[in-house]
mmCIF file of C-alpha atoms in Angstrom:
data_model
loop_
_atom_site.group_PDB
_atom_site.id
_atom_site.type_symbol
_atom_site.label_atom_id
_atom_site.label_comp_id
_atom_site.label_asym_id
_atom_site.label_seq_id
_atom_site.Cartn_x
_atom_site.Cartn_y
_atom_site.Cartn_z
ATOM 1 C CA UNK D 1 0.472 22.265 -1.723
ATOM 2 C CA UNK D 2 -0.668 19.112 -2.584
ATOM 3 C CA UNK D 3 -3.943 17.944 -2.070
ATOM 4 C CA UNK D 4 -5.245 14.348 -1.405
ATOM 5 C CA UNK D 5 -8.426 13.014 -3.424
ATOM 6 C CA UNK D 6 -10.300 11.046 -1.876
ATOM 7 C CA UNK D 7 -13.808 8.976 -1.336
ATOM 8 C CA UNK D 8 -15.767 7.784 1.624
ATOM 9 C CA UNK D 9 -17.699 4.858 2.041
ATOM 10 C CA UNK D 10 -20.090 4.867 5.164
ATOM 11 C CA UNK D 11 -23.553 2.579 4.986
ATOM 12 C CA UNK D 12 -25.025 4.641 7.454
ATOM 13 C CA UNK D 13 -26.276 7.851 6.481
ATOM 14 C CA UNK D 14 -25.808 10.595 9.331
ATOM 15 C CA UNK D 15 -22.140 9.706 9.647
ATOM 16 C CA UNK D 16 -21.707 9.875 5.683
ATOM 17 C CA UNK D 17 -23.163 13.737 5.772
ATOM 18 C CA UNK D 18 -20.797 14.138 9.203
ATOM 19 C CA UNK D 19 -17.854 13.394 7.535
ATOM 20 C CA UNK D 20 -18.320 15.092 4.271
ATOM 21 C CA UNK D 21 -18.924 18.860 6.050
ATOM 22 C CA UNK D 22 -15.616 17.888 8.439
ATOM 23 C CA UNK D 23 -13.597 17.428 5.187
ATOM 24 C CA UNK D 24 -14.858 20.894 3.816
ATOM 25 C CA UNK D 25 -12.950 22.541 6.572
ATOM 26 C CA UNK D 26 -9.749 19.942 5.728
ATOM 27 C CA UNK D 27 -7.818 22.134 2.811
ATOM 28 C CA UNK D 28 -5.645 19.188 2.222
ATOM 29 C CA UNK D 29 -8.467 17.470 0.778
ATOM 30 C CA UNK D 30 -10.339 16.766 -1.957
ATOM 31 C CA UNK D 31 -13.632 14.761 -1.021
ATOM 32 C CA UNK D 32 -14.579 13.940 -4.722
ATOM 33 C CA UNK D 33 -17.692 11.029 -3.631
ATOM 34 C CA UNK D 34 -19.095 9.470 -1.115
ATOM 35 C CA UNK D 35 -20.750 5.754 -1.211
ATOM 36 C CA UNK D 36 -22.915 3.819 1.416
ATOM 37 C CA UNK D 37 -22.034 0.610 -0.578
ATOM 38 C CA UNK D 38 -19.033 -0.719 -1.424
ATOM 39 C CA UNK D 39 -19.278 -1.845 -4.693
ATOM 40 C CA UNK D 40 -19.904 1.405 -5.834
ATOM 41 C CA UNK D 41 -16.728 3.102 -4.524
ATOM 42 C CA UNK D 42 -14.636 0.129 -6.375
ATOM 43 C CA UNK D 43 -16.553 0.765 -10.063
ATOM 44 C CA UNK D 44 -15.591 4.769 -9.073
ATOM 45 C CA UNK D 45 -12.480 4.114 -8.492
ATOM 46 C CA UNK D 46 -11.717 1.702 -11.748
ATOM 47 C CA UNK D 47 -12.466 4.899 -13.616
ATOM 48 C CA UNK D 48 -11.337 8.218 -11.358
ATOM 49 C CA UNK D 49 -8.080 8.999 -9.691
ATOM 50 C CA UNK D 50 -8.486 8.510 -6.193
ATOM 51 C CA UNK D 51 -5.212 8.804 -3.121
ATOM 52 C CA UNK D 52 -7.242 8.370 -0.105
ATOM 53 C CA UNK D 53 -10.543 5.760 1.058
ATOM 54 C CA UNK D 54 -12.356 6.918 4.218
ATOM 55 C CA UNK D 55 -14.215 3.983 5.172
ATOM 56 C CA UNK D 56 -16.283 2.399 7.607
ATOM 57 C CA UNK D 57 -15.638 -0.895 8.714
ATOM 58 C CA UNK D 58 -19.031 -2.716 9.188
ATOM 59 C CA UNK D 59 -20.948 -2.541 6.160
ATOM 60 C CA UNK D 60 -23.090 -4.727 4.180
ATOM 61 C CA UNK D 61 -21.870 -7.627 1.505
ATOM 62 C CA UNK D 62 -18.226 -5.952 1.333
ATOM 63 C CA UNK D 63 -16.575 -4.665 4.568
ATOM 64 C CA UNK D 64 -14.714 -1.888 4.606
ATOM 65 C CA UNK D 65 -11.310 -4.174 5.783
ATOM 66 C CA UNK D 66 -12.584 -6.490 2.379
ATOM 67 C CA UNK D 67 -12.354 -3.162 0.523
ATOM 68 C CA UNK D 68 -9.252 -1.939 1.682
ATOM 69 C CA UNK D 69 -7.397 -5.384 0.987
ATOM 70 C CA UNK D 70 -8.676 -5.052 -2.537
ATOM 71 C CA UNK D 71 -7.643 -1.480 -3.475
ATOM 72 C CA UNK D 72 -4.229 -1.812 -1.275
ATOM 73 C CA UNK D 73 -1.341 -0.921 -1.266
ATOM 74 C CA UNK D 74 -2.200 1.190 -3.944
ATOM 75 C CA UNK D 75 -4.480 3.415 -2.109
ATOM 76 C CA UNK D 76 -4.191 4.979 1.114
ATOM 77 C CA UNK D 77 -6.476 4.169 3.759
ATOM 78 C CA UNK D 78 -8.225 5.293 6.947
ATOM 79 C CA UNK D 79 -10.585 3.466 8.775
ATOM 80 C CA UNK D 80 -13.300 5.175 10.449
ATOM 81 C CA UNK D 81 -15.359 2.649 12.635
ATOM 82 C CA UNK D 82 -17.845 2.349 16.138
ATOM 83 C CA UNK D 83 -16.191 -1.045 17.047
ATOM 84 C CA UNK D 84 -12.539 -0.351 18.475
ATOM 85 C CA UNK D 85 -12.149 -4.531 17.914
ATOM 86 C CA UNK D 86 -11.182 -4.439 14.647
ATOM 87 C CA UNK D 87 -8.509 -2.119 15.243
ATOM 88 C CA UNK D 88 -5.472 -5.429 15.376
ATOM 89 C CA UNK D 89 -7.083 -6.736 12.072
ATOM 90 C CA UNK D 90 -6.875 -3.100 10.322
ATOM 91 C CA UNK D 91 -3.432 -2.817 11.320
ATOM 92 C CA UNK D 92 -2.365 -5.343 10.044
ATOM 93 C CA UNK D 93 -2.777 -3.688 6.845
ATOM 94 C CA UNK D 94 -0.906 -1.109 7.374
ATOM 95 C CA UNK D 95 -3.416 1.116 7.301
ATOM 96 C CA UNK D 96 -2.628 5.120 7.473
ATOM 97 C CA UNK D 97 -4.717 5.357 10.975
ATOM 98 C CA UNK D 98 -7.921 3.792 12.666
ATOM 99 C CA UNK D 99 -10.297 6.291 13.979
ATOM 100 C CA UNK D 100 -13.411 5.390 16.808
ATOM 101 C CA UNK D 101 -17.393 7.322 16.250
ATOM 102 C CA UNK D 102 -17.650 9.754 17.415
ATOM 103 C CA UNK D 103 -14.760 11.264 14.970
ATOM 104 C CA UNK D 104 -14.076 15.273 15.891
ATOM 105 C CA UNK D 105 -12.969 17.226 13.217
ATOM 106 C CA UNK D 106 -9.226 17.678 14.887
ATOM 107 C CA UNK D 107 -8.831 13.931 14.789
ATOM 108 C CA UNK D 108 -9.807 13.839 11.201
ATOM 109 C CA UNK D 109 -8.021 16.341 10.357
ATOM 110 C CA UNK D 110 -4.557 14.736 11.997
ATOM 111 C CA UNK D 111 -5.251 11.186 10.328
ATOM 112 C CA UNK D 112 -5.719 13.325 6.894
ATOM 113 C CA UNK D 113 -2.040 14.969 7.453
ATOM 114 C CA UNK D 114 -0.533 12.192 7.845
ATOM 115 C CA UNK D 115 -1.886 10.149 4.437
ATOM 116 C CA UNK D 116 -0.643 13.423 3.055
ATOM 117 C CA UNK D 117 2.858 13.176 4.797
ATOM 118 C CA UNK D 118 3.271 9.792 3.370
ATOM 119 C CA UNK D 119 1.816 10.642 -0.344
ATOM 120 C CA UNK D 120 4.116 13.439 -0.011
ATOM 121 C CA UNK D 121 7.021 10.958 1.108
ATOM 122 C CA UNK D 122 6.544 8.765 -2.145
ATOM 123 C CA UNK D 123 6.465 11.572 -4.393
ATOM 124 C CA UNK D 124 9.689 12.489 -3.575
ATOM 125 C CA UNK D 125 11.072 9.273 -4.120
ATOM 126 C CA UNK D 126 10.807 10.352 -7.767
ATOM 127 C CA UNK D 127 14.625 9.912 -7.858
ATOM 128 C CA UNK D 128 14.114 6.095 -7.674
ATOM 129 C CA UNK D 129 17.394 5.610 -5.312
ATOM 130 C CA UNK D 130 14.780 4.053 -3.231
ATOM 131 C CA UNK D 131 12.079 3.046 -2.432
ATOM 132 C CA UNK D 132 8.597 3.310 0.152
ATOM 133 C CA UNK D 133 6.689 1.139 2.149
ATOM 134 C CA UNK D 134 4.559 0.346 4.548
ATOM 135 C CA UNK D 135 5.586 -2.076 7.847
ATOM 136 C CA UNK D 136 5.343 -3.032 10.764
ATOM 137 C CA UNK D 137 2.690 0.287 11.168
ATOM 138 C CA UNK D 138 5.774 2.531 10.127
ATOM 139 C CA UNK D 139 6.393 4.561 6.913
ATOM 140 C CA UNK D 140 9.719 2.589 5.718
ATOM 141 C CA UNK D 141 12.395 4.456 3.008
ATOM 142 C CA UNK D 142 14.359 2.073 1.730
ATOM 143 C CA UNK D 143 17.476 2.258 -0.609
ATOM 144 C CA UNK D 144 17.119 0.217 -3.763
ATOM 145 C CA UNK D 145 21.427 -0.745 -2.869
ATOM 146 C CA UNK D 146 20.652 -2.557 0.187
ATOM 147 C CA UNK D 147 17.359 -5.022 -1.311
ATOM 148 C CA UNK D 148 18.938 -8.140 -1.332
ATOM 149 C CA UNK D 149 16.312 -10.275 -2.627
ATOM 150 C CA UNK D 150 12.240 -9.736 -2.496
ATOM 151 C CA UNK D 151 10.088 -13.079 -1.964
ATOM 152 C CA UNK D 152 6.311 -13.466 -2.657
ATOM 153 C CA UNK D 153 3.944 -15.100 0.149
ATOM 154 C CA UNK D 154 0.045 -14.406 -1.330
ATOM 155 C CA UNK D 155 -0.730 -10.927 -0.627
ATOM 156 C CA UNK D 156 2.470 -10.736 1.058
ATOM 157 C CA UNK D 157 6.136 -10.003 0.306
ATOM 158 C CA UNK D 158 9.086 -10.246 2.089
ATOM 159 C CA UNK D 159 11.769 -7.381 1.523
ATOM 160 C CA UNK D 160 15.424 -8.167 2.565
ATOM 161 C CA UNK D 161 18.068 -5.954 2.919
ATOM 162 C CA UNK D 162 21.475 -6.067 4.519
ATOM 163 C CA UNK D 163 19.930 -5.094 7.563
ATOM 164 C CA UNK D 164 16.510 -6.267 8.085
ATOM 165 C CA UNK D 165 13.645 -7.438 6.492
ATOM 166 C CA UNK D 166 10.021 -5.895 5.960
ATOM 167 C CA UNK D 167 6.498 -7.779 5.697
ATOM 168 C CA UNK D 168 4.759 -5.715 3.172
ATOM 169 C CA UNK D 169 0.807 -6.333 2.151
ATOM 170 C CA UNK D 170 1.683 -6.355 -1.638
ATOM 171 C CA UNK D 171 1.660 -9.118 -4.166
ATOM 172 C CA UNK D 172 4.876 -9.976 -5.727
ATOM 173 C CA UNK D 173 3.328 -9.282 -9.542
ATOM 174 C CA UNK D 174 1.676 -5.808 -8.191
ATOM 175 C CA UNK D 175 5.614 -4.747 -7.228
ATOM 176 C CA UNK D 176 7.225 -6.387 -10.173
ATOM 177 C CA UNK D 177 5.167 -4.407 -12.165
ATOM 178 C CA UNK D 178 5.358 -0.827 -10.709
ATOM 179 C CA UNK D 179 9.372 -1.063 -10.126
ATOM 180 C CA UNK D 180 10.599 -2.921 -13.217
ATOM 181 C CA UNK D 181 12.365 0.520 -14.421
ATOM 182 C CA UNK D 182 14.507 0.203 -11.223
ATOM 183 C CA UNK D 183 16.223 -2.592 -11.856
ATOM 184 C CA UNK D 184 14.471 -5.415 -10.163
ATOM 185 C CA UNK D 185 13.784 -8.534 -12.430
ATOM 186 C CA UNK D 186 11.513 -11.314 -11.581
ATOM 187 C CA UNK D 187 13.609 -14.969 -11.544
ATOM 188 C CA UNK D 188 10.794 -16.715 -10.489
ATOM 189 C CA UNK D 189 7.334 -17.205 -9.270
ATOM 190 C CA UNK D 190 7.991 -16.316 -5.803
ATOM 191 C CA UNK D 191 11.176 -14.026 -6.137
ATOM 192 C CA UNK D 192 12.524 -10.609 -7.669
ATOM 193 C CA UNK D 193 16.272 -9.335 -6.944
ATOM 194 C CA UNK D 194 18.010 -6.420 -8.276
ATOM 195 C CA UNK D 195 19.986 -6.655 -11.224
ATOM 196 C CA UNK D 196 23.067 -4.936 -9.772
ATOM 197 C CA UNK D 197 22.605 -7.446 -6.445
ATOM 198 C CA UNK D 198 23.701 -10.836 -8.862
ATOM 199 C CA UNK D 199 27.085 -12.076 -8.845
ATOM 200 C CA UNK D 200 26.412 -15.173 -11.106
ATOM 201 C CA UNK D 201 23.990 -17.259 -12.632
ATOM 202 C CA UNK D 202 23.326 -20.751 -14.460
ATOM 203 C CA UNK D 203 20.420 -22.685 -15.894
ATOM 204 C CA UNK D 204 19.003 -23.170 -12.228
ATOM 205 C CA UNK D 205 19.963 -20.405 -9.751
ATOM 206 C CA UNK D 206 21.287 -17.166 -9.359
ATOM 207 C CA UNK D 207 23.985 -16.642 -6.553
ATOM 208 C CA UNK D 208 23.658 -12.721 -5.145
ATOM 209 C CA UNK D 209 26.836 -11.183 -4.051
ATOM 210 C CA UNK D 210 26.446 -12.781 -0.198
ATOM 211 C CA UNK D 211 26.574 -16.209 -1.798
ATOM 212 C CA UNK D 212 22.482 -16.444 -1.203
ATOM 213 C CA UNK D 213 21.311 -18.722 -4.132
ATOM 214 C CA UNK D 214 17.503 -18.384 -5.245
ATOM 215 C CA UNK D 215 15.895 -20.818 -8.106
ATOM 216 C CA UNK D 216 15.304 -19.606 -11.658
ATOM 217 C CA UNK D 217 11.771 -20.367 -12.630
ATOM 218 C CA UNK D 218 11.270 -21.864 -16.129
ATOM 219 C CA UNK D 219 9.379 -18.614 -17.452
ATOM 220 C CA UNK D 220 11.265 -16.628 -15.986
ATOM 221 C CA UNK D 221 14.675 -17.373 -17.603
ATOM 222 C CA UNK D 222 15.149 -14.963 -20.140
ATOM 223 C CA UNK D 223 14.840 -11.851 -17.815
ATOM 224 C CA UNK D 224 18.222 -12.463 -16.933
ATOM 225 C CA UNK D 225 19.537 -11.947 -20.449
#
């Protein structure tokens, strides 16, 4: 079975020591540190593997939502907070689950599952016939054949395929970079297609096999060759 490691950041003390003896009962876990700052858990995790955060919302200097936007989508997340008002803003994330003090160890326990369920889900996508995300607060498999065309907004991307598109938190570089090997090339600053989706191509744009035409950025040109 595979197990999760993971880290918990909690500024307050009691709830730290709470949550560390409820993940000793979680086999599915690996509880490898816990922080009360921030900062700490992002030096930790520059240098030791880490699946899962556990973090509070409302701490000091860095937030946990400020944390979780700077270690996503790479990581998974849970949220573990007293104020049920952030719970629209850590959604929109597309965070793994939000969870309200007091936590019981049976909710814990269910949030951890499912992290696991979707580590699990990405592992087997080993193959590389496709591909997973999270949107729109769902666990998304995707096949590689029906991305039309990927565009960059910030920390956003949009995914298109021949039957919907998907808002994923995820810089256009940070996906260029881990799916290169799948076929996708980067024509410009703001979009990546797949190889197989491009029909023709000049100086200027590339026309996909629907006729959609995207710009070629200057630096970008000789990706195509």
């Amino acid at each position: 079975m595979t197990n999760l490691n993971a880290i918990y950041v909690d500024d307050e003390l009691p709830a730290l020591e709470l949550i560390k003896n409820y993940c000793k009962e979680i086999p599915e876990i690996n509880l490898t540190a816990c922080f009360t700052r921030a900062d700490q858990a992002i030096e930790f995790i520059k240098t030791n593997p880490v699946d899962l955060l556990i973090l509070d919302i409302e701490m000091p200097e860095i937030s946990g939502i400020e944390l979780a936007k700077i270690v996503h989508p790479d990581k998974l997340v849970i949220f573990i907070t007293a104020d049920p008002t952030h719970a629209a803003q850590a959604y929109e994330l597309d965070v793994i689950d939000y969870l309200v003090k007091p936590v019981f160890p049976e909710r814990l326990t269910k949030a951890v599952r499912k992290a696991l369920d979707f580590f699990s889900f990405q592992e087997s996508s080993n193959a590389k016939d496709y591909i997973i995300v999270k949107a729109d607060y769902m666990i998304n498999k995707i096949l590689i054949t029906d991305i039309q065309w990927i565009e960059g907004f910030g920390e956003y991307l949009k995914i298109m395929t021949r039957f919907k598109q998907y808002m994923v938190l995820q810089r256009l570089s940070d996906f260029s970079e881990k799916n290169i090997k799948l076929g996708f090339i980067r024509i410009h600053k703001s979009y990546i297609v797949q190889r197989e989706n491009i029909r023709s191509y000049n100086s200027q744009f590339v026309v996909l096999k629907d006729g959609k035409q995207l710009p070629i950025g200057r630096t970008y040109k000789d990706n195509l060759k």
